[in-house]
């Protein structure tokens, strides 16, 4: 029996369901969410839960604070859920991880179906679980995860709306883009660029109705930009593009996207070039434009290439799925072998996703959390040799130092139980964000470095002991968090230490 003989749409929920079940492993192992990025969002959830919609954050970039340059939709919704359910923001983000995983894998499967067929979308859904870069984002509870799912909806519905002149699909795409503008600015810019490029291609070919463009822009302007317009009118927009670690394009495809999925991608590109359909133009322009954009660092622009390539990977995985379906259709002839092929794809994808889950290490680990991988690391190495050996990471730690996570938990608990009256200077930027999100202690940075203004207090000279009584008093510094091997400044004394950190309190005579 051919598994896809009837093109049963019910099959399309299977990747999302299995992804949800697999991500429950994170809830079993850990009492904190994975990713260091999540703690900035936990802080913002707490800020809105306690103060409602505000535009200034006094706890980060202390003592002056900073303009909130992160769109508020995610934080406001989660603040409302936290208050309604009487659940902490940390626990809420932790428990939401399986839902986020099901959401993103489900969106990949569904949007692929909208432009291909049941079989291709089914295979693509599992391929997204097999591919590290596409699955990694799905288990992280941040606005970017929701935004990337909406990115796929926005571009696919825009494509369908234009070729069918269907206003309903155009409206869905425009609303999706508007929501992205209220969730995550970088993804909104990339989505706007991809859609703008495709619309430009259709304009040049005279295949688009100008009324569609007008309708689209009006919806995005009215629903997506009011918050940004308000900020621009009443404040000065602050956004610093900080260059990240360079990701060579070959490293991305080898370590992050994967060798097998890259081979399937090349097959998928071959199929698209061969068919030369409207879908070919759409997928080629969307994927290649993002890949090229990720390399503009060579033109002197500051950018985090891996984050652009991460967004690109969700278009690339659809093309890889087309390549996988091509093999199913054209290279395997007998029904029993076709079914065996599908079963192997499912088995390999599920086992890979499970091993990805097992490899994560949160930045905080409680006393009763599982310290090691549940599955033997030799099995990790056999099933996922490249990902296990090279340990690629995107805003989440894998196979990391459990002792460090436990030590961070100890430091976090100290500040929860002994909230200082003054400001904290931290040598560890991750701890800086964790502490402000869990104890409301004012800190020098506080995460989301893209919105840190020029007047930020430089912590380096304070950590090295080059400050003085006058500056310490003006900044109202009460504590300094040092790494274990850093010398204690003359104006501070140790109040707690562990294997990785020293909490120092400013001496009374220097306050």
XYZ file of N, CA, C and O in Angstrom, residues 155-250:
384
model
N 5.232 35.204 3.143
C 5.781 35.117 1.787
C 4.995 34.125 0.926
O 4.778 34.366 -0.262
N 4.539 33.016 1.513
C 3.801 32.010 0.740
C 2.427 32.538 0.343
O 1.992 32.387 -0.812
N 1.735 33.195 1.269
C 0.409 33.731 0.947
C 0.518 34.911 -0.011
O -0.375 35.146 -0.825
N 1.611 35.669 0.080
C 1.822 36.743 -0.886
C 2.002 36.158 -2.286
O 1.403 36.646 -3.256
N 2.811 35.112 -2.387
C 3.016 34.441 -3.681
C 1.693 33.929 -4.246
O 1.338 34.210 -5.410
N 0.952 33.189 -3.427
C -0.329 32.643 -3.898
C -1.315 33.746 -4.242
O -2.057 33.660 -5.228
N -1.335 34.802 -3.423
C -2.266 35.901 -3.667
C -1.992 36.614 -4.974
O -2.921 37.000 -5.695
N -0.707 36.777 -5.302
C -0.347 37.470 -6.537
C -0.653 36.628 -7.766
O -1.260 37.113 -8.728
N -0.265 35.349 -7.745
C -0.472 34.531 -8.949
C -1.943 34.202 -9.170
O -2.378 33.985 -10.303
N -2.729 34.199 -8.089
C -4.167 33.904 -8.209
C -5.025 35.168 -8.197
O -6.233 35.086 -8.401
N -4.383 36.324 -7.963
C -5.096 37.591 -7.756
C -6.200 37.401 -6.717
O -7.344 37.811 -6.886
N -5.794 36.785 -5.626
C -6.717 36.443 -4.544
C -6.512 37.421 -3.390
O -5.483 37.379 -2.707
N -7.463 38.313 -3.167
C -7.319 39.340 -2.129
C -7.322 38.738 -0.725
O -6.699 39.291 0.188
N -7.993 37.628 -0.539
C -8.019 36.991 0.775
C -6.607 36.572 1.186
O -6.175 36.807 2.335
N -5.878 35.963 0.262
C -4.511 35.524 0.580
C -3.564 36.717 0.743
O -2.658 36.689 1.588
N -3.785 37.754 -0.031
C -2.988 38.971 0.111
C -3.200 39.586 1.493
O -2.250 40.018 2.156
N -4.441 39.613 1.954
C -4.755 40.180 3.272
C -4.112 39.350 4.377
O -3.548 39.898 5.331
N -4.169 38.018 4.248
C -3.521 37.145 5.244
C -2.023 37.416 5.293
O -1.414 37.508 6.367
N -1.401 37.552 4.119
C 0.031 37.837 4.057
C 0.351 39.180 4.705
O 1.306 39.303 5.490
N -0.445 40.198 4.396
C -0.199 41.537 4.934
C -0.371 41.570 6.449
O 0.417 42.208 7.160
N -1.391 40.887 6.949
C -1.606 40.824 8.407
C -0.440 40.096 9.068
O 0.026 40.496 10.148
N 0.051 39.025 8.433
C 1.201 38.290 8.976
C 2.428 39.189 9.064
O 3.141 39.196 10.071
N 2.681 39.965 8.010
C 3.822 40.876 8.025
C 3.643 41.964 9.090
O 4.597 42.335 9.782
N 2.424 42.448 9.236
C 2.149 43.449 10.268
C 2.429 42.885 11.662
O 2.991 43.567 12.521
N 2.038 41.636 11.879
C 2.309 40.997 13.171
C 3.813 40.850 13.408
O 4.292 41.046 14.534
N 4.544 40.527 12.347
C 6.002 40.403 12.483
C 6.612 41.739 12.906
O 7.504 41.777 13.761
N 6.119 42.836 12.344
C 6.618 44.158 12.740
C 6.346 44.447 14.209
O 7.039 45.251 14.831
N 5.354 43.799 14.772
C 5.050 43.963 16.198
C 5.739 42.924 17.078
O 5.528 42.905 18.296
N 6.541 42.058 16.442
C 7.213 40.985 17.180
C 8.730 41.062 17.133
O 9.400 40.938 18.156
N 9.280 41.259 15.922
C 10.734 41.107 15.766
C 11.196 41.906 14.559
O 10.888 41.558 13.412
N 11.937 42.985 14.814
C 12.277 43.930 13.754
C 13.146 43.308 12.664
O 12.911 43.527 11.473
N 14.165 42.543 13.032
C 15.067 41.987 12.019
C 14.318 41.073 11.050
O 14.502 41.153 9.831
N 13.457 40.213 11.599
C 12.669 39.324 10.734
C 11.701 40.127 9.877
O 11.442 39.775 8.720
N 11.153 41.221 10.425
C 10.237 42.070 9.662
C 10.951 42.700 8.466
O 10.397 42.750 7.355
N 12.185 43.163 8.682
C 12.955 43.764 7.591
C 13.253 42.729 6.508
O 13.100 42.993 5.303
N 13.666 41.528 6.920
C 13.970 40.471 5.955
C 12.721 40.042 5.195
O 12.761 39.827 3.976
N 11.606 39.910 5.903
C 10.344 39.525 5.251
C 9.916 40.586 4.250
O 9.510 40.270 3.117
N 10.006 41.848 4.655
C 9.643 42.946 3.753
C 10.530 42.936 2.511
O 10.052 43.186 1.396
N 11.817 42.631 2.705
C 12.735 42.579 1.577
C 12.396 41.465 0.600
O 12.395 41.672 -0.626
N 12.102 40.278 1.133
C 11.760 39.132 0.271
C 10.474 39.408 -0.504
O 10.395 39.181 -1.718
N 9.471 39.910 0.201
C 8.187 40.210 -0.458
C 8.353 41.356 -1.451
O 7.829 41.310 -2.573
N 9.109 42.391 -1.046
C 9.333 43.522 -1.948
C 10.039 43.106 -3.225
O 9.690 43.571 -4.321
N 11.031 42.224 -3.108
C 11.754 41.742 -4.290
C 10.831 40.967 -5.220
O 10.855 41.168 -6.443
N 9.993 40.095 -4.645
C 9.091 39.308 -5.494
C 8.068 40.208 -6.180
O 7.757 40.009 -7.366
N 7.557 41.195 -5.448
C 6.601 42.144 -6.056
C 7.281 42.925 -7.179
O 6.685 43.153 -8.239
N 8.537 43.331 -6.959
C 9.273 44.052 -8.000
C 9.436 43.202 -9.252
O 9.259 43.702 -10.386
N 9.753 41.921 -9.079
C 9.883 41.013 -10.231
C 8.572 40.930 -11.000
O 8.548 40.985 -12.234
N 7.472 40.823 -10.259
C 6.161 40.734 -10.910
C 5.782 42.053 -11.584
O 5.115 42.055 -12.630
N 6.202 43.171 -10.993
C 5.934 44.471 -11.622
C 6.677 44.594 -12.943
O 6.119 45.065 -13.951
N 7.938 44.171 -12.940
C 8.741 44.240 -14.160
C 8.165 43.343 -15.252
O 8.270 43.653 -16.448
N 7.560 42.245 -14.849
C 6.950 41.318 -15.813
C 5.497 41.670 -16.092
O 4.832 40.996 -16.883
N 5.016 42.737 -15.389
C 3.626 43.209 -15.539
C 2.626 42.101 -15.231
O 1.622 41.928 -15.926
N 2.914 41.355 -14.150
C 2.051 40.248 -13.740
C 1.310 40.550 -12.442
O 0.823 39.630 -11.801
N 1.258 41.818 -12.049
C 0.646 42.133 -10.770
C -0.275 43.339 -10.908
O 0.015 44.290 -11.649
N -1.375 43.269 -10.186
C -2.342 44.364 -10.159
C -1.886 45.392 -9.119
O -1.617 45.056 -7.973
N -1.792 46.655 -9.509
C -1.330 47.705 -8.599
C -2.247 47.859 -7.389
O -1.806 48.295 -6.320
N -3.511 47.483 -7.549
C -4.436 47.551 -6.412
C -4.002 46.601 -5.292
O -4.200 46.876 -4.116
N -3.411 45.474 -5.679
C -2.921 44.508 -4.696
C -1.807 45.130 -3.862
O -1.785 44.991 -2.627
N -0.884 45.828 -4.526
C 0.224 46.470 -3.808
C -0.300 47.529 -2.849
O 0.134 47.613 -1.690
N -1.233 48.334 -3.306
C -1.809 49.393 -2.476
C -2.514 48.810 -1.259
O -2.329 49.282 -0.129
N -3.307 47.770 -1.479
C -4.020 47.094 -0.388
C -3.025 46.534 0.623
O -3.202 46.689 1.844
N -1.977 45.913 0.108
C -0.973 45.279 0.959
C -0.274 46.317 1.836
O -0.181 46.165 3.065
N 0.195 47.377 1.213
C 0.931 48.414 1.952
C 0.058 49.092 2.988
O 0.525 49.415 4.093
N -1.192 49.314 2.672
C -2.112 49.983 3.593
C -2.339 49.154 4.846
O -2.327 49.678 5.967
N -2.513 47.851 4.683
C -2.733 46.968 5.833
C -1.495 46.930 6.731
O -1.588 47.052 7.952
N -0.324 46.778 6.126
C 0.921 46.726 6.911
C 1.152 48.043 7.644
O 1.535 48.061 8.823
N 0.897 49.150 6.963
C 1.087 50.466 7.573
C 0.153 50.667 8.761
O 0.573 51.141 9.829
N -1.106 50.292 8.613
C -2.104 50.534 9.664
C -1.940 49.582 10.851
O -2.175 49.970 12.002
N -1.561 48.332 10.595
C -1.499 47.333 11.665
C -0.086 47.081 12.202
O 0.074 46.692 13.357
N 0.911 47.317 11.369
C 2.261 46.932 11.757
C 3.158 48.051 12.257
O 4.110 47.794 12.996
N 2.859 49.304 11.871
C 3.815 50.367 12.147
C 3.404 51.417 13.183
O 4.225 52.296 13.489
N 2.177 51.407 13.723
C 1.820 52.448 14.712
C 2.785 52.546 15.890
O 3.134 53.662 16.312
N 3.204 51.405 16.462
C 4.125 51.442 17.601
C 5.443 52.093 17.204
O 5.986 52.918 17.924
N 5.958 51.715 16.035
C 7.223 52.270 15.555
C 7.096 53.767 15.268
O 8.012 54.542 15.554
N 5.963 54.168 14.693
C 5.748 55.587 14.391
C 5.684 56.398 15.684
O 6.260 57.491 15.777
N 4.993 55.839 16.693
C 4.898 56.527 17.984
C 6.288 56.711 18.601
O 6.625 57.789 19.099
N 7.094 55.646 18.555
C 8.453 55.715 19.098
C 9.289 56.761 18.345
O 9.999 57.576 18.943
N 9.174 56.758 17.017
C 9.965 57.677 16.195
C 9.574 59.133 16.450
O 10.435 60.023 16.463
N 8.282 59.381 16.660
C 7.806 60.753 16.874
C 8.176 61.260 18.262
O 8.597 62.404 18.435
N 8.029 60.406 19.263
C 8.186 60.843 20.650
C 9.579 60.616 21.229
O 9.916 61.193 22.264
N 10.366 59.763 20.594
C 11.705 59.471 21.086
C 12.663 59.465 19.907
O 12.283 59.699 18.772
N 13.916 59.184 20.182
C 14.905 59.006 19.122
C 15.177 57.517 18.979
O 15.597 56.865 19.937
N 14.936 56.984 17.801
C 15.151 55.560 17.579
C 16.616 55.204 17.798
O 17.507 55.898 17.305
N 16.852 54.133 18.546
C 18.214 53.683 18.830
C 18.346 52.246 18.355
O 17.689 51.341 18.870
N 19.169 52.033 17.341
C 19.407 50.662 16.883
C 20.832 50.566 16.374
O 21.204 51.229 15.410
N 21.629 49.766 17.046
C 23.028 49.583 16.683
C 23.222 48.187 16.112
O 23.044 47.201 16.820
N 23.559 48.108 14.846
C 23.841 46.810 14.231
C 25.242 46.380 14.635
O 26.224 46.985 14.215
N 25.314 45.379 15.470
C 26.594 44.914 15.990
C 27.025 43.666 15.221
O 26.275 42.695 15.122
N 28.202 43.702 14.681
C 28.691 42.574 13.900
C 28.904 41.356 14.785
O 29.513 41.447 15.843
N 28.358 40.231 14.346
C 28.532 38.995 15.098
C 29.710 38.191 14.565
O 30.475 38.643 13.713
N 29.846 36.996 15.074
C 30.906 36.102 14.603
C 30.653 35.739 13.145
O 29.543 35.361 12.766
N 31.663 35.871 12.312
C 31.503 35.554 10.897
C 31.147 34.087 10.714
O 31.753 33.206 11.329
N 30.154 33.851 9.873
C 29.789 32.486 9.508
C 30.052 32.306 8.026
O 29.332 32.845 7.184
N 31.112 31.603 7.711
C 31.439 31.347 6.307
C 30.325 30.492 5.720
O 29.837 29.558 6.351
N 29.933 30.826 4.508
C 28.759 30.181 3.903
C 28.923 28.661 3.828
O 27.965 27.911 4.043
N 30.145 28.192 3.559
C 30.365 26.739 3.494
C 30.198 26.096 4.879
O 29.701 24.984 4.988
